[in-house]
Every structure is written in C-alpha cells, then in structure tokens.
Amino acid sequence: MTMRERIMQGKLFTDECEGLPEEQLAAKKRMKAFNSLEPDEMEKRISQQNEIFGRETKAWIEPPFYFCYGTHITIGDGTYINMNCNFVDDGLIQIGEHVLFGPAVTIATVGHPVNPHMREYMYTDPVKIEDNCWIGANVTICPGVTIGKNSVIGAGSVVIHDIPENSVAAGNPCKVIRAIGEKDSVYYYKDRKIEPEDLLEEKALRN
C-alpha cells in the first residue's frame, strides 16, 4: 500500500514522501496566484480555480481562499464560497450544488492521534456537504461529517456529528434546533414575510 492509499483509506500517515511535499508546494503557489488577482480579473479567476481543483468548476470563490492540495476538493455548480474560507483537504471534501458559505468557514478532514507520543502521525476522514446547504460565518466542520441537503448551519457552530437534511442546526457542538418547515415558506427572517409583490419588484430591479 502506498502512502497516498493510506491517506485515502483513513490510516495513519505522514506526508513527507511520494512527492507530497512537492504537491503541497505547487498548491501553495496556485493559492498565492489566485489570492493575488485583481478584483476585475474574472477570466483569470475562473482559470485559476480550474487549476486549483484540477477540473472545470462553476462555483464562485471570493479570495482569499486557503487549502492544502485543492485537487482533493470537488464543488458543485452554483456554489458560493465567501472570503477567508480554509479547506484542509488532506482528505476528500465533497461539496454539492448551490451551497452557500459565509466568511471564514473551516473544513478539516485531517486529525492527529490524542496520544501525545503519536502526534507526528495524521489520519483523514472525508467531509460531505450536500446540495443547497447554507453554512454560516465562522463555522468549523470537523473530519468525517456529512451535512444533509438543504440544511442550515448557524454562524460560529462547531460541527462534529452528521446533520440530517432539511435541518436548522447551531451551537458548539452543533445540534439540530428544528426542521425546515412550512413557516419557512411564509417568513424569510423573523417576522418578515415573503411577499409575491416584493419578489416581483426585486426581480424587475435585477433585470
């Protein structure tokens, strides 16, 4: 078994062989290039994103954006990642379509043994965020977590367990507060109602 296979299978590993340091260095160079782009360099931004992930992406990422490899991350169409997000992708990070990330979200796929004499080792556990989720500002998502489709994670939460689909969850540790339901089709925020006329006005202004 190679070290790369150990990483993807969640076994203990170190990342100092098999070209891993060189791959990380190349990723840091791509990260610097992306984060150094001028705000109006849209075509370069898309090109750099494709280089970061090793495939075409139809997501929108606000710099600065931080990662370890980039190529261990998959992102669905229509996803928006706000500034200062940090994806620690020694393991796999799978993000669905139309996911919204607030600023300064951290996704970690790697950890170290609790035993202090084994801290030189690492292990990975993949993270999956399904379609249409909204991840609030300063959320930390820990290794091995799956967040089900449509769910909302409140700002500042620390997610250490799976969150089921169609849920509103928050806290440290993050817990489900309630299900997304009929009330959410009537109110968009506290006592502010969703009014068809208001949506038509907004659409007209946008067009």
Coordinates of C-alpha atoms in Angstrom, one line a residue:
M1 CA 0.0 0.0 0.0
T2 CA 1.3 3.5 -0.9
M3 CA 1.2 6.5 1.4
R4 CA -1.4 8.1 -0.8
E5 CA -3.6 5.0 -0.5
R6 CA -3.1 5.1 3.3
I7 CA -4.3 8.7 3.3
M8 CA -7.4 8.0 1.4
Q9 CA -8.2 4.9 3.5
G10 CA -8.0 6.8 6.8
K11 CA -4.9 5.0 8.0
L12 CA -2.1 6.7 10.0
F13 CA 0.2 8.6 7.6
T14 CA 2.9 11.2 7.3
D15 CA 3.2 13.5 4.2
E16 CA 6.9 13.6 3.6
C17 CA 7.3 11.2 0.8
E18 CA 5.9 10.1 -2.6
G19 CA 6.0 13.7 -3.9
L20 CA 3.5 15.0 -1.4
P21 CA 5.7 18.0 -0.2
E22 CA 6.2 19.0 -3.8
E23 CA 2.4 18.7 -4.5
Q24 CA 1.7 20.9 -1.4
L25 CA 4.2 23.5 -2.6
A26 CA 2.7 23.6 -6.1
A27 CA -0.8 24.1 -4.4
K28 CA 0.6 27.0 -2.3
K29 CA 1.8 28.7 -5.5
R30 CA -1.6 28.3 -7.1
M31 CA -3.2 29.6 -3.9
K32 CA -1.0 32.7 -3.9
A33 CA -1.7 33.3 -7.6
F34 CA -5.4 33.1 -7.1
N35 CA -5.4 35.3 -4.0
S36 CA -3.3 37.9 -5.7
L37 CA -5.6 38.5 -8.6
E38 CA -7.2 41.9 -9.1
P39 CA -11.0 42.0 -8.4
D40 CA -11.8 42.6 -12.0
E41 CA -9.7 39.8 -13.4
M42 CA -12.7 37.5 -13.8
E43 CA -11.4 35.3 -16.6
K44 CA -8.1 34.7 -14.8
R45 CA -10.0 33.9 -11.6
I46 CA -12.0 31.1 -13.3
S47 CA -8.9 29.8 -15.0
Q48 CA -7.0 29.7 -11.7
Q49 CA -10.0 28.0 -10.0
N50 CA -9.8 25.2 -12.6
E51 CA -6.1 24.8 -12.0
I52 CA -6.7 24.6 -8.2
F53 CA -9.2 21.9 -8.4
G54 CA -7.8 20.1 -11.4
R55 CA -11.2 20.3 -13.2
E56 CA -13.7 22.8 -14.5
T57 CA -15.7 24.4 -11.8
K58 CA -18.8 26.6 -12.0
A59 CA -18.6 27.9 -8.4
W60 CA -17.8 31.4 -7.3
I61 CA -15.0 31.8 -4.8
E62 CA -14.1 35.1 -3.1
P63 CA -10.4 35.4 -2.3
P64 CA -8.6 34.9 -0.1
F65 CA -9.2 31.2 -0.2
Y66 CA -6.9 28.7 1.6
F67 CA -6.4 25.0 1.0
C68 CA -3.7 22.2 1.2
Y69 CA -4.0 20.5 -2.1
G70 CA -7.1 21.7 -3.9
T71 CA -7.3 18.6 -6.0
H72 CA -9.0 16.7 -3.1
I73 CA -12.0 19.2 -3.3
T74 CA -15.0 18.8 -5.6
I75 CA -17.5 21.6 -5.8
G76 CA -20.9 21.6 -7.5
D77 CA -22.3 24.2 -9.9
G78 CA -23.7 27.4 -8.4
T79 CA -21.9 27.1 -5.1
Y80 CA -20.7 30.4 -3.5
I81 CA -17.7 30.5 -1.1
N82 CA -17.1 33.8 0.7
M83 CA -13.8 35.3 1.8
N84 CA -11.3 33.7 4.2
C85 CA -12.5 30.1 3.9
N86 CA -10.0 27.4 4.8
F87 CA -10.4 23.9 3.4
V88 CA -7.9 21.5 5.0
D89 CA -8.2 18.9 2.2
D90 CA -5.6 16.2 3.1
G91 CA -8.7 14.0 2.8
L92 CA -11.6 14.4 0.4
I93 CA -14.0 17.3 0.6
Q94 CA -17.2 16.9 -1.5
I95 CA -19.5 19.9 -1.8
G96 CA -22.8 19.8 -3.7
E97 CA -24.6 22.3 -5.9
H98 CA -25.9 25.7 -4.8
V99 CA -24.2 25.6 -1.4
L100 CA -23.6 29.0 0.3
F101 CA -20.6 29.5 2.6
G102 CA -20.3 32.6 4.8
P103 CA -16.9 34.1 5.6
A104 CA -14.2 32.3 7.4
V105 CA -15.6 28.7 7.3
T106 CA -13.1 26.0 8.1
I107 CA -13.5 22.4 6.8
A108 CA -10.9 20.0 8.3
T109 CA -10.5 16.4 7.0
V110 CA -7.3 15.6 9.0
G111 CA -6.6 15.0 12.6
H112 CA -3.8 13.7 14.9
P113 CA -3.9 10.9 17.5
V114 CA -4.8 12.0 21.0
N115 CA -1.8 10.1 22.3
P116 CA 1.0 12.8 22.6
H117 CA 3.7 10.3 21.6
M118 CA 2.0 9.7 18.2
R119 CA 1.3 13.3 17.2
E120 CA 3.7 13.1 14.3
Y121 CA 1.0 10.9 12.6
M122 CA -2.1 12.1 10.9
Y123 CA -5.4 10.5 9.7
T124 CA -8.2 11.6 7.4
D125 CA -11.9 11.3 7.3
P126 CA -13.8 12.8 4.4
V127 CA -16.4 15.6 4.7
K128 CA -19.5 15.9 2.5
I129 CA -21.9 18.8 2.2
E130 CA -24.9 18.1 0.1
D131 CA -26.9 20.3 -2.3
N132 CA -28.5 23.6 -1.2
C133 CA -26.9 23.9 2.2
W134 CA -26.1 27.2 3.8
I135 CA -23.0 27.3 6.1
G136 CA -22.9 30.4 8.3
A137 CA -19.9 32.6 9.0
N138 CA -17.0 31.2 11.2
V139 CA -18.4 27.6 11.1
T140 CA -15.9 24.8 11.7
I141 CA -16.7 21.4 10.2
C142 CA -14.7 18.5 11.6
P143 CA -13.4 15.3 10.0
G144 CA -16.0 12.7 9.0
V145 CA -19.0 15.0 9.0
T146 CA -21.9 14.8 6.4
I147 CA -24.4 17.7 6.2
G148 CA -27.6 16.7 4.5
K149 CA -29.2 18.6 1.7
N150 CA -31.0 21.9 2.3
S151 CA -29.7 22.3 5.8
V152 CA -28.6 25.5 7.5
I153 CA -25.6 25.6 10.0
G154 CA -25.7 28.7 12.2
A155 CA -22.8 31.1 12.4
G156 CA -19.9 30.1 14.8
S157 CA -21.0 26.5 15.1
V158 CA -18.6 23.6 15.5
V159 CA -19.9 20.6 13.6
I160 CA -18.6 17.3 15.0
H161 CA -21.5 15.0 14.0
D162 CA -23.6 14.4 10.9
I163 CA -26.5 16.8 10.4
P164 CA -29.7 15.4 8.7
E165 CA -31.2 17.0 5.6
N166 CA -33.7 19.8 5.9
S167 CA -32.5 20.9 9.3
V168 CA -31.5 24.1 11.1
A169 CA -28.6 23.4 13.4
A170 CA -26.3 25.5 15.5
G171 CA -24.0 25.5 18.5
N172 CA -20.8 24.1 19.9
P173 CA -21.2 21.2 19.5
C174 CA -23.6 21.8 16.6
K175 CA -27.1 20.3 17.2
V176 CA -30.3 20.3 15.3
I177 CA -32.6 23.1 16.5
R178 CA -35.6 22.3 14.3
A179 CA -36.6 21.1 10.9
I180 CA -37.1 23.4 7.9
G181 CA -40.9 23.6 7.5
E182 CA -44.0 25.5 6.4
K183 CA -43.1 28.6 8.4
D184 CA -40.0 29.0 6.3
S185 CA -42.2 29.3 3.2
V186 CA -44.0 32.2 4.8
Y187 CA -41.2 34.1 6.6
Y188 CA -37.7 34.7 5.3
Y189 CA -36.4 36.3 8.6
K190 CA -38.0 36.6 12.0
D191 CA -41.4 38.3 11.3
R192 CA -40.5 39.5 7.8
K193 CA -43.0 37.8 5.3
I194 CA -42.2 36.6 1.9
E195 CA -44.5 38.8 -0.3
P196 CA -45.0 37.9 -4.0
E197 CA -45.2 41.6 -4.9
D198 CA -41.9 42.3 -3.2
L199 CA -40.2 39.5 -5.1
L200 CA -41.6 40.8 -8.4
E201 CA -40.2 44.3 -7.5
E202 CA -36.8 42.8 -6.7
K203 CA -36.8 40.8 -9.9
A204 CA -37.6 43.9 -12.0
L205 CA -34.8 45.8 -10.4
R206 CA -32.4 43.0 -11.1
N207 CA -33.4 42.7 -14.7

